[in-house]
PDB file of C-alpha atoms in Angstrom:
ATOM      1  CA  UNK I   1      65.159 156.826 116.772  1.00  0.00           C
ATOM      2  CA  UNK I   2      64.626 153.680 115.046  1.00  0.00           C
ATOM      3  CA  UNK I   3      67.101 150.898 113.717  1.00  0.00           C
ATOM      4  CA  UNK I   4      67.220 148.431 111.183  1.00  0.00           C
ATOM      5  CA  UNK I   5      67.729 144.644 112.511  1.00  0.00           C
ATOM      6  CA  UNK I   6      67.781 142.201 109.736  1.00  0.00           C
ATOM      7  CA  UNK I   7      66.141 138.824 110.774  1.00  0.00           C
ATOM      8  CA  UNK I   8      67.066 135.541 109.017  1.00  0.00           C
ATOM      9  CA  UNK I   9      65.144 132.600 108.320  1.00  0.00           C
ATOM     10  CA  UNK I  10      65.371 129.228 106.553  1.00  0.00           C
ATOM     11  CA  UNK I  11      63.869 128.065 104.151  1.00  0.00           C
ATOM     12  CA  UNK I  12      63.584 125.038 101.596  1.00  0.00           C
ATOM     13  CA  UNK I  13      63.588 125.344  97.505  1.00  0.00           C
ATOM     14  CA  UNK I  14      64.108 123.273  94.687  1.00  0.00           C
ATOM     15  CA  UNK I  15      66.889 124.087  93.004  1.00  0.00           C
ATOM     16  CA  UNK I  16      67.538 123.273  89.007  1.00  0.00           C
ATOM     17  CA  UNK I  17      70.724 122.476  86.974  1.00  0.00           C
ATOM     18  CA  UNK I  18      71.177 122.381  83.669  1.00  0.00           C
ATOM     19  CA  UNK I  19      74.962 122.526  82.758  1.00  0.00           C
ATOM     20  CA  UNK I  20      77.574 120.087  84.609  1.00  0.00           C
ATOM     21  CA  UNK I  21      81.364 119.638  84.036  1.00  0.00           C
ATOM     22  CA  UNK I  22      82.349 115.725  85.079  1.00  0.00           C
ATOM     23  CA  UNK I  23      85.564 115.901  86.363  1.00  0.00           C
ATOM     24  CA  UNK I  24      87.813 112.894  86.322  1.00  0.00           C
ATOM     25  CA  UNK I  25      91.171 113.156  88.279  1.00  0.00           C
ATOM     26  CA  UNK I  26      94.029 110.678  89.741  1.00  0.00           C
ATOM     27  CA  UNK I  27      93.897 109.587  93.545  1.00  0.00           C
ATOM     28  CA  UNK I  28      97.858 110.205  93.696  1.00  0.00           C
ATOM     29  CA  UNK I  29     100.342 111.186  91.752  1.00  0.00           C
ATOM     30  CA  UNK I  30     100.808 107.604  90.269  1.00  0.00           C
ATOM     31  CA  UNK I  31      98.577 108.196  87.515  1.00  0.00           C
ATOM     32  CA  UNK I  32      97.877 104.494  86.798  1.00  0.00           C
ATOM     33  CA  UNK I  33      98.295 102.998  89.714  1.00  0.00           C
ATOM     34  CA  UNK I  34      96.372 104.463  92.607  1.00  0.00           C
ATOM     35  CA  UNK I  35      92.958 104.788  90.946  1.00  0.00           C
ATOM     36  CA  UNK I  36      90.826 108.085  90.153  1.00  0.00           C
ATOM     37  CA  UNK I  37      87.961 110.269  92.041  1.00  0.00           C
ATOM     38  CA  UNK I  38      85.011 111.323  89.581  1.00  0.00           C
ATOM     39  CA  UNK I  39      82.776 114.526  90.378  1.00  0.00           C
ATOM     40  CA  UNK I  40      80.248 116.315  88.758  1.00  0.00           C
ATOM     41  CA  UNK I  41      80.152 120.255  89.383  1.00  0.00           C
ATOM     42  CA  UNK I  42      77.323 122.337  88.371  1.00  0.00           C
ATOM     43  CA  UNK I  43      77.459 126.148  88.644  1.00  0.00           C
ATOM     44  CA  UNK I  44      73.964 127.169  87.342  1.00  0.00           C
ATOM     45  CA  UNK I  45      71.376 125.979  89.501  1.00  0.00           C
ATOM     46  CA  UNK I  46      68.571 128.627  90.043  1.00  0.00           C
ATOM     47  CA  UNK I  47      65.239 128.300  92.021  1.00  0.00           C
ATOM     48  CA  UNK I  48      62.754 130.698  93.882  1.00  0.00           C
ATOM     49  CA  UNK I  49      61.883 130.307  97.514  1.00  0.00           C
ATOM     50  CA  UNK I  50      58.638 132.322  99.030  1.00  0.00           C
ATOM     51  CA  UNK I  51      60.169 133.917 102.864  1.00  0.00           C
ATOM     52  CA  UNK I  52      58.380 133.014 105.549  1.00  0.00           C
ATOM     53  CA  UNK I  53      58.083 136.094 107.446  1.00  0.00           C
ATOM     54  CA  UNK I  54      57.015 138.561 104.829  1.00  0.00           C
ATOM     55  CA  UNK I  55      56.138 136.421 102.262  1.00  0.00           C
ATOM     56  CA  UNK I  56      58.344 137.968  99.210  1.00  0.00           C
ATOM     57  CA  UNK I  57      59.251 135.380  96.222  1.00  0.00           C
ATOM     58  CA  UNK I  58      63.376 135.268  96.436  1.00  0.00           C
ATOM     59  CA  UNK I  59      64.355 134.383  93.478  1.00  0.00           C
ATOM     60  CA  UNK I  60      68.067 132.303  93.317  1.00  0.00           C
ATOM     61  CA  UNK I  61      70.878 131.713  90.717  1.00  0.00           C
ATOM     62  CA  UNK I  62      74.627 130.695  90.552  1.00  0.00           C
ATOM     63  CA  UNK I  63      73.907 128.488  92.763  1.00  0.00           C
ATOM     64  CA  UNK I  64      76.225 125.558  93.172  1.00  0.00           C
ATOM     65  CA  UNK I  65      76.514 121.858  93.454  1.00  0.00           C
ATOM     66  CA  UNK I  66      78.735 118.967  93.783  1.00  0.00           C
ATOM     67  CA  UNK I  67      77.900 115.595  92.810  1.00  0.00           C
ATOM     68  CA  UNK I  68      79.688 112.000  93.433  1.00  0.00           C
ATOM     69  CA  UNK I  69      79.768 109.669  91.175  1.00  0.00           C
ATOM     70  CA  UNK I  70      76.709 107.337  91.562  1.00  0.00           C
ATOM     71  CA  UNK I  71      74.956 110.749  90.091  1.00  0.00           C
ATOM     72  CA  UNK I  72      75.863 109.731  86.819  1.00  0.00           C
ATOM     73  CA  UNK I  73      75.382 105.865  86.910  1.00  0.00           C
ATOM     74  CA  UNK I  74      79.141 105.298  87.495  1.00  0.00           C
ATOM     75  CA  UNK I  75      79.631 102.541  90.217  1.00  0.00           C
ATOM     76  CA  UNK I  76      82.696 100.371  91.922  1.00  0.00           C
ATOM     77  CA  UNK I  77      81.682  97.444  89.848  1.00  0.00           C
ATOM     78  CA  UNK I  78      82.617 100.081  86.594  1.00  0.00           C
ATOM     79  CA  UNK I  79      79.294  98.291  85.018  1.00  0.00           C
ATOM     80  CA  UNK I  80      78.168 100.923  82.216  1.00  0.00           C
ATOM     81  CA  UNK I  81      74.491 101.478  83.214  1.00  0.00           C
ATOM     82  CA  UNK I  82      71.877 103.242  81.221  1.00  0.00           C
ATOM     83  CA  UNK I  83      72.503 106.958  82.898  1.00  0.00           C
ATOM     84  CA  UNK I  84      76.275 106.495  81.911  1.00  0.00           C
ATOM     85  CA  UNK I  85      76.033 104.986  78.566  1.00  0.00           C
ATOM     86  CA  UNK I  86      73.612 108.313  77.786  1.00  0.00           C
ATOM     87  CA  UNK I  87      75.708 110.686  78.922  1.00  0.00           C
ATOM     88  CA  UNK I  88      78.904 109.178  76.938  1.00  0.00           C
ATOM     89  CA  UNK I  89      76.776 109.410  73.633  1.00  0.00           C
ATOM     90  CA  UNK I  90      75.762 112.710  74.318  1.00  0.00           C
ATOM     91  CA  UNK I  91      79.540 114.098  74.731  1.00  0.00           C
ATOM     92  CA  UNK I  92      80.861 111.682  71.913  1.00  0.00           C
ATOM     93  CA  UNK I  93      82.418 114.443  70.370  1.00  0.00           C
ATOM     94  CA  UNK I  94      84.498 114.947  73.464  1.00  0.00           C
ATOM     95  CA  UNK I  95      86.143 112.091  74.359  1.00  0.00           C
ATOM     96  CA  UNK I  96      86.091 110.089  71.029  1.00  0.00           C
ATOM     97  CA  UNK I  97      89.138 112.525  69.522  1.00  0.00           C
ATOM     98  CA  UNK I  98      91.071 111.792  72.393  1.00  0.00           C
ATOM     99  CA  UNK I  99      90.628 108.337  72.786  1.00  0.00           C
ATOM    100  CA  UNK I 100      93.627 107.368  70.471  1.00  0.00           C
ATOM    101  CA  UNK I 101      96.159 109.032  72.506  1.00  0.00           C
ATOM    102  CA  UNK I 102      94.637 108.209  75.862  1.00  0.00           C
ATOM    103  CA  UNK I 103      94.761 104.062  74.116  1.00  0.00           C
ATOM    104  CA  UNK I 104      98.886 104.595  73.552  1.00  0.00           C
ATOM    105  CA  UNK I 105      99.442 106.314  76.981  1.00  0.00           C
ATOM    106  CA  UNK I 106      98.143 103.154  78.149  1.00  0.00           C
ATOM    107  CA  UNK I 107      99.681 100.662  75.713  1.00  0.00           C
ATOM    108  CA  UNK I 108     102.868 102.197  76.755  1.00  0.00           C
ATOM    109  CA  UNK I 109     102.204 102.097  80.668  1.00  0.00           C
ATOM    110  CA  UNK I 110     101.325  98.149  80.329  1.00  0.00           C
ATOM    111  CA  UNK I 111     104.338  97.571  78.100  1.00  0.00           C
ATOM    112  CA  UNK I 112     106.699  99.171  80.831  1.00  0.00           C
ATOM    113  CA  UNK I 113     105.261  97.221  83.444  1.00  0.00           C
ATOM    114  CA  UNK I 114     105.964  93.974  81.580  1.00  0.00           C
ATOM    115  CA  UNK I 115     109.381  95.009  80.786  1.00  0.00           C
ATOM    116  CA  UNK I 116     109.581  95.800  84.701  1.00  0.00           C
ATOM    117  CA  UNK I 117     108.210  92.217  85.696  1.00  0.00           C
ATOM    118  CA  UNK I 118     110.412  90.527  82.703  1.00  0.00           C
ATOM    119  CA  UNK I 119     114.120  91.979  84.414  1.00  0.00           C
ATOM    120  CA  UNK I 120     113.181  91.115  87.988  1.00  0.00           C
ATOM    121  CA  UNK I 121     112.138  87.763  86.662  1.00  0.00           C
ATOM    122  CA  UNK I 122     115.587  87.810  85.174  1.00  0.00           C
ATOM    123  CA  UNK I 123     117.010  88.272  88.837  1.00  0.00           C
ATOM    124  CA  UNK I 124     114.275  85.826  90.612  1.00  0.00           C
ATOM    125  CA  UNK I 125     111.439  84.159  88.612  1.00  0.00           C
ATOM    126  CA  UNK I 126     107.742  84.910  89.885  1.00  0.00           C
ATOM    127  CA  UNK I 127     107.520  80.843  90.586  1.00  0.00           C
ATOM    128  CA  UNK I 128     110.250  81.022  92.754  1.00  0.00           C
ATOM    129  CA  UNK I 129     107.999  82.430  95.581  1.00  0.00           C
ATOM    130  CA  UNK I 130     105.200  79.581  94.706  1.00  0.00           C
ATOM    131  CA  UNK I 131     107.051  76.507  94.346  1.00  0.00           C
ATOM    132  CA  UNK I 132     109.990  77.524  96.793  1.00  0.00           C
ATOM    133  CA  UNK I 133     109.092  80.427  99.085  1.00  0.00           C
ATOM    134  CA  UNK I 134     105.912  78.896 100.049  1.00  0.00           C
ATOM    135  CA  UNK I 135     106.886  74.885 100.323  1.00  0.00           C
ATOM    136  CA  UNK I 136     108.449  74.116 103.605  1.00  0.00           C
ATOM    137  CA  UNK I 137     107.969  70.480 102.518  1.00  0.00           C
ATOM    138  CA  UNK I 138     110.454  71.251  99.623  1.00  0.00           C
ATOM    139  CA  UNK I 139     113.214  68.728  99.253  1.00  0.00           C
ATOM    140  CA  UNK I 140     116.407  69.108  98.395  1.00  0.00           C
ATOM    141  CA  UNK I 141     116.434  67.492  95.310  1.00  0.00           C
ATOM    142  CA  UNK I 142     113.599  68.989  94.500  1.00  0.00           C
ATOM    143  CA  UNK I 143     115.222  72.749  95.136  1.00  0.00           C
ATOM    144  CA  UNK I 144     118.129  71.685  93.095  1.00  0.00           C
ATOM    145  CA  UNK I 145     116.008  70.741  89.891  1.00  0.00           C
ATOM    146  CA  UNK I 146     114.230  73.713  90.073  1.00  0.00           C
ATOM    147  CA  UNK I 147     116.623  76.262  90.357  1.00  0.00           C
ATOM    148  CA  UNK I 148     118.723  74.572  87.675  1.00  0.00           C
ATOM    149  CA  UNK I 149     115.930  74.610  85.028  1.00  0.00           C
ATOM    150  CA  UNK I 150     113.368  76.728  86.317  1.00  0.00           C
ATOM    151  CA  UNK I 151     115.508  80.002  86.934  1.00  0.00           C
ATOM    152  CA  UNK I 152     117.035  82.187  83.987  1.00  0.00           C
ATOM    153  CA  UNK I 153     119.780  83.927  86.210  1.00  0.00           C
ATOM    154  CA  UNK I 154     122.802  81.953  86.122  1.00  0.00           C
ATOM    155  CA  UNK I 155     124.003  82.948  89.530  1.00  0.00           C
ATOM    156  CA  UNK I 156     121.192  81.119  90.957  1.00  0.00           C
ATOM    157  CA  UNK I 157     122.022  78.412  89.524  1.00  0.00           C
ATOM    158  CA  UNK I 158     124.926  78.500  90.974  1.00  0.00           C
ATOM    159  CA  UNK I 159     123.273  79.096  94.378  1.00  0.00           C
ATOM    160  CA  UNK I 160     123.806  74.598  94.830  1.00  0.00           C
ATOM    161  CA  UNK I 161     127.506  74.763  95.346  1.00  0.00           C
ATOM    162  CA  UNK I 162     128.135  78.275  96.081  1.00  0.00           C
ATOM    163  CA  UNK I 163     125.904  78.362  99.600  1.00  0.00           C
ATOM    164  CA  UNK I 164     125.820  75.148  99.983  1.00  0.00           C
ATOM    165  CA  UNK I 165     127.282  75.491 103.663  1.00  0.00           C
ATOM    166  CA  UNK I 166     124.304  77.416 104.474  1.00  0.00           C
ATOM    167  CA  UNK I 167     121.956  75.042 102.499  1.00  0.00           C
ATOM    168  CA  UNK I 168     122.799  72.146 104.689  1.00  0.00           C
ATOM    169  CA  UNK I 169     122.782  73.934 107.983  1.00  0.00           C
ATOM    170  CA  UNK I 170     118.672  75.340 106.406  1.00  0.00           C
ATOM    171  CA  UNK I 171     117.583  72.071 105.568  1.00  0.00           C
ATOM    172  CA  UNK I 172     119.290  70.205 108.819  1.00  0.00           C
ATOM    173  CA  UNK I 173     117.294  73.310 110.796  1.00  0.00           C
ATOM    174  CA  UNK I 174     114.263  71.609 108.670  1.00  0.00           C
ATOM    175  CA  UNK I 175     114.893  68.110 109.473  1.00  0.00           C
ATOM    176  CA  UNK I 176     114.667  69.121 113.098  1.00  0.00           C
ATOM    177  CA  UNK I 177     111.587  70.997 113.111  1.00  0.00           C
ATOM    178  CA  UNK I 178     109.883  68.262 111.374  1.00  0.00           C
ATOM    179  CA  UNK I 179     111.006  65.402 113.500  1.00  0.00           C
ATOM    180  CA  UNK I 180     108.731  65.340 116.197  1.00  0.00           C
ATOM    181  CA  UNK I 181     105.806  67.904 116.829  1.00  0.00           C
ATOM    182  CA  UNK I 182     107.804  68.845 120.149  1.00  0.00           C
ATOM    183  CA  UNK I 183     110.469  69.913 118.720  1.00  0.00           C
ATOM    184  CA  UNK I 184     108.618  72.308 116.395  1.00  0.00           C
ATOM    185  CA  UNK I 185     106.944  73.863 119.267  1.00  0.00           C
ATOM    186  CA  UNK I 186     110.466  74.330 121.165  1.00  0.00           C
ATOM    187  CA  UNK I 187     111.901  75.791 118.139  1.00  0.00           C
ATOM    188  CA  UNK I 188     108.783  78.185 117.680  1.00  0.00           C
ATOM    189  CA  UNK I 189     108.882  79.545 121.294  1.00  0.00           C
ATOM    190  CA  UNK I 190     112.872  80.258 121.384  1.00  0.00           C
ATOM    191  CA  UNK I 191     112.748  81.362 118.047  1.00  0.00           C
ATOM    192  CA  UNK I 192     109.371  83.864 118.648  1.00  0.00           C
ATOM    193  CA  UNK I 193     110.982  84.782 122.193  1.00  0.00           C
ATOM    194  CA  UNK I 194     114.275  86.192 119.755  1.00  0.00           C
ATOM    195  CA  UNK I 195     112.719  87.508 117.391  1.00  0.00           C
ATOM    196  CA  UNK I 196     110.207  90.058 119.787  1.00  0.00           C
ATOM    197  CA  UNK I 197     113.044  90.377 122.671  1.00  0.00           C
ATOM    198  CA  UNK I 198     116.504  90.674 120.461  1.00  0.00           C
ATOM    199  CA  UNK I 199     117.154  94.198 121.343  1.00  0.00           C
ATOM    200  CA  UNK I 200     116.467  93.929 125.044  1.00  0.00           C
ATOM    201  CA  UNK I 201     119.808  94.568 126.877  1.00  0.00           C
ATOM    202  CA  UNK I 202     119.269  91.489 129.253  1.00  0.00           C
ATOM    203  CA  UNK I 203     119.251  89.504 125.836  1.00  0.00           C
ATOM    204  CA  UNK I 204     121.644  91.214 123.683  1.00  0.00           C
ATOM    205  CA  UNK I 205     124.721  89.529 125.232  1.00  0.00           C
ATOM    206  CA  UNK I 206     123.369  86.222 124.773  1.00  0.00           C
ATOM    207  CA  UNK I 207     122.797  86.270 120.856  1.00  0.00           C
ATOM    208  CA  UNK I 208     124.422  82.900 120.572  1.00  0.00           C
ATOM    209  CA  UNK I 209     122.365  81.200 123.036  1.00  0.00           C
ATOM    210  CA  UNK I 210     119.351  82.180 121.459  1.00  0.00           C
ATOM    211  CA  UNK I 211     119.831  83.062 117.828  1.00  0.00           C
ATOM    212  CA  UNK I 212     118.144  80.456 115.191  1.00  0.00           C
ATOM    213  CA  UNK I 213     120.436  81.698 112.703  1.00  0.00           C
ATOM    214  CA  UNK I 214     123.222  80.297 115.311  1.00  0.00           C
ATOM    215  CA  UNK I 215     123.879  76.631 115.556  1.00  0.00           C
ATOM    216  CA  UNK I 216     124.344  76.970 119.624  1.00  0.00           C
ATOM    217  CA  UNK I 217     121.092  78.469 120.107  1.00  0.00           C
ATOM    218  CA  UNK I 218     118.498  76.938 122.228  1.00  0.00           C
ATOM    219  CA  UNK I 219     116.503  75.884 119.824  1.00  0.00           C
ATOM    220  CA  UNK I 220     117.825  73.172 118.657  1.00  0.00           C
ATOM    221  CA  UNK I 221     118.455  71.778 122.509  1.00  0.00           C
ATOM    222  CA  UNK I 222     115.324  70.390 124.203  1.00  0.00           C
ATOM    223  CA  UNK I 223     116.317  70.280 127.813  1.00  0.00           C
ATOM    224  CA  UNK I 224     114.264  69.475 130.605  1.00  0.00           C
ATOM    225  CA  UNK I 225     112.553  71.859 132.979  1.00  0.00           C
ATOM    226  CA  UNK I 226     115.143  71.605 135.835  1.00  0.00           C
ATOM    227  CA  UNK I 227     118.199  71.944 133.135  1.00  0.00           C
ATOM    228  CA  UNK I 228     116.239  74.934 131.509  1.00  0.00           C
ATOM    229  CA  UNK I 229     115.678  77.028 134.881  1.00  0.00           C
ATOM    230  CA  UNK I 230     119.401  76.262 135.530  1.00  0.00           C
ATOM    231  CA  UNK I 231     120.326  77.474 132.680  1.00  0.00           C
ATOM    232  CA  UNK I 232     118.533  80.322 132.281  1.00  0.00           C
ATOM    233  CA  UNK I 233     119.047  81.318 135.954  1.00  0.00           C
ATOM    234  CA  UNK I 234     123.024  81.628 134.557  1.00  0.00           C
ATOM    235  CA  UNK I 235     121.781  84.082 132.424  1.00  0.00           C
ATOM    236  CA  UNK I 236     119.678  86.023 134.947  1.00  0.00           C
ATOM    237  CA  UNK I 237     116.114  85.807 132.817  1.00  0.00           C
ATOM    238  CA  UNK I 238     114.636  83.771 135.526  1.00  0.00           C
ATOM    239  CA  UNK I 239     112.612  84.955 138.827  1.00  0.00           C
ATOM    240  CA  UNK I 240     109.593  85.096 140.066  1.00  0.00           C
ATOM    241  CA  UNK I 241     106.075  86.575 138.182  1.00  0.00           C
ATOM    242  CA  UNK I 242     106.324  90.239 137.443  1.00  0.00           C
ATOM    243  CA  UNK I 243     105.134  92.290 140.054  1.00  0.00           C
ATOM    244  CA  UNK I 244     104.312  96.099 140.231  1.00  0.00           C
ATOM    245  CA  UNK I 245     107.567  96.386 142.060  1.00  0.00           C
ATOM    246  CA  UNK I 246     109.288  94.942 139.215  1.00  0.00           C
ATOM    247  CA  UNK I 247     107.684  97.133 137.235  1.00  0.00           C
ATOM    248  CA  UNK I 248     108.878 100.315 138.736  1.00  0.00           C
ATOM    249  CA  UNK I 249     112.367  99.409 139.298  1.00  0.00           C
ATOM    250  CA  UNK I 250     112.697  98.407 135.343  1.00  0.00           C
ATOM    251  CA  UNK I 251     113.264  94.442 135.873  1.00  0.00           C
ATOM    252  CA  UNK I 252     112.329  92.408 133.393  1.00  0.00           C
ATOM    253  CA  UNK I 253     111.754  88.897 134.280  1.00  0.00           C
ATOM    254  CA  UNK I 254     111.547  86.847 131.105  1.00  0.00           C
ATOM    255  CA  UNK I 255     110.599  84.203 132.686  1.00  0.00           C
ATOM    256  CA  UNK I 256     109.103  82.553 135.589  1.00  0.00           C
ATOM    257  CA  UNK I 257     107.174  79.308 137.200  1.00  0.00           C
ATOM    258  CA  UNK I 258     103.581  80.524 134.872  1.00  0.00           C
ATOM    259  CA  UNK I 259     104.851  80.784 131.671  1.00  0.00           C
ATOM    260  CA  UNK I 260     107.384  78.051 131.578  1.00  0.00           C
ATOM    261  CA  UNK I 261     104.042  75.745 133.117  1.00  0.00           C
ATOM    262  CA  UNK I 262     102.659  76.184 130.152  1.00  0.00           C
ATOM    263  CA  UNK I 263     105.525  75.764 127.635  1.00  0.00           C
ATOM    264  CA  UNK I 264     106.215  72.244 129.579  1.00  0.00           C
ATOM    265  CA  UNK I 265     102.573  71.342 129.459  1.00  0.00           C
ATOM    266  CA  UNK I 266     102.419  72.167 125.714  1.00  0.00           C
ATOM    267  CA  UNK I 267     105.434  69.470 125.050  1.00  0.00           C
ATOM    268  CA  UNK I 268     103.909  66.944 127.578  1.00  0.00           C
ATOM    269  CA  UNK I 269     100.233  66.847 125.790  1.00  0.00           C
ATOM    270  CA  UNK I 270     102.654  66.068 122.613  1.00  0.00           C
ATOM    271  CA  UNK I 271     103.754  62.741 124.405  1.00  0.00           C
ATOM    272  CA  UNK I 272     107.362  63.013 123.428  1.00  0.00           C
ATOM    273  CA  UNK I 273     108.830  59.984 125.799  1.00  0.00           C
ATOM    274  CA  UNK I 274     112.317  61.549 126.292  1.00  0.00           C
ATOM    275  CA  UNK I 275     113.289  65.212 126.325  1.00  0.00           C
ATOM    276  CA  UNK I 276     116.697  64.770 124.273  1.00  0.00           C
ATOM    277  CA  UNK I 277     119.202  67.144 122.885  1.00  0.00           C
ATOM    278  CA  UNK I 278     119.206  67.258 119.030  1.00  0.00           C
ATOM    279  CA  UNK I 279     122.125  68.983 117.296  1.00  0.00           C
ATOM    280  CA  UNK I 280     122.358  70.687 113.719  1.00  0.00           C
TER     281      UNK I 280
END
């Protein structure tokens, strides 16, 4: 009794193309927006390989390939190089008839995102974000004049009298930070310590104490280290450094002798002669 095994082997060919379909397709859904994938499929490649066991010429076909785009000179830098430029004059007769619609599509598509940029400039000018958003040295003069004859909504020019409470109590906020490098840096730790701790339930109660938004928060008080560990021990964030013990029984300790060292330090290396309190 004999049986038929059937034994494989691999083997190496070159394999020709002659016919390939580019195909051109959006990243996303958002046509415009999110850029587009280029491939090249051929279905037709054919070659001939000689086995190595018995020696028989296999002939191939329907063979098939994918290419990326660098196989037809197209690159990031969208530079038309010599491999592109010969394949577009080659299928001229392809694209050229529907290059007039493909021009409105995107006439239209521009035009909409102007109109989109015009009404939100109507709402808040793109300089707004340049000359205002981005100036903390702004004065208030100078936010006055340019709201009045810079913006095109009328309710922001209104924006002078109508917040003004909350204009003074910003630029007072201002005038404090900027009066003394110490004070920025207290107002930077309270305010980064409220900001990444706010939802804690240790801190929760104690929004007013800590809250830049609030005029009684700590950051507008200097106080010295004695009057801070007081204070703080009131509000039972003080103890010693966390330990694994702490750890496991879910205490937090917000703060402690190490890292109020090194706040203290901080303010003393900015020489400020008296530690004072400075109200908004």
């Amino acid at each position: 009794k004999t049986r038929e095994v059937t034994n494989y082997s691999k083997v190496r060919f070159a394999c020709a193309y002659e016919n390939g379909r580019i195909s051109v397709a959006p990243n996303s859904s958002n046509m415009m927006e999110s850029g587009f994938g280029v491939a090249v499929l051929y279905c037709d490649g054919c070659g001939k390989a000689r086995l190595p066991k018995t020696g028989v010429i296999h002939h191939f076909q329907g063979r098939i390939a994918v290419m990326g785009k660098e196989h037809i000179g197209l690159h990031d830098d969208m530079v038309e190089t010599d491999t592109l430029k010969g394949i577009f004059e080659q299928t001229i007769d392809v694209w050229k008839p529907a290059l007039p619609k493909l021009i409105i599509e995107h006439n239209a598509y521009r035009r909409k995102l102007i109109e989109k940029t015009r009404e939100a400039n109507k709402v808040l000018g793109d300089g707004f974000w340049y000359y205002v958003f981005n100036n903390h040295n702004l004065s208030r003069e100078s936010l006055t004049t340019y709201l009045k004859t810079k913006e095109e909504n009328s309710s922001i020019h209104h924006i002078i009298k109508t917040h003004a409470t909350a204009l003074n109590f910003l630029f007072r906020r201002m005038d404090y930070v900027n009066a003394h490098p110490a004070f920025k840096l207290w107002y930077v730790f309270w305010d980064d310590f409220y900001y990444q701790n706010k939802d804690m339930k240790i801190v929760i109660p104690h929004e007013d104490d800590f809250d830049p938004l609030k005029a009684t928060s700590i950051c507008y008080r200097i106080k010295k280290r004695e009057d801070l560990e007081k204070w703080l021990k009131e509000r039972k964030m003080i103890g010693i450094a966390p330990t694994f013990a702490n750890a496991l029984l879910f205490r937090p300790i917000l703060f402690h002798k190490y890292n109020l060292d090194i706040l203290y330090k901080r303010i003393s290396e900015l020489q400020i002669p008296d530690l004072v309190s400075v109200k908004v």
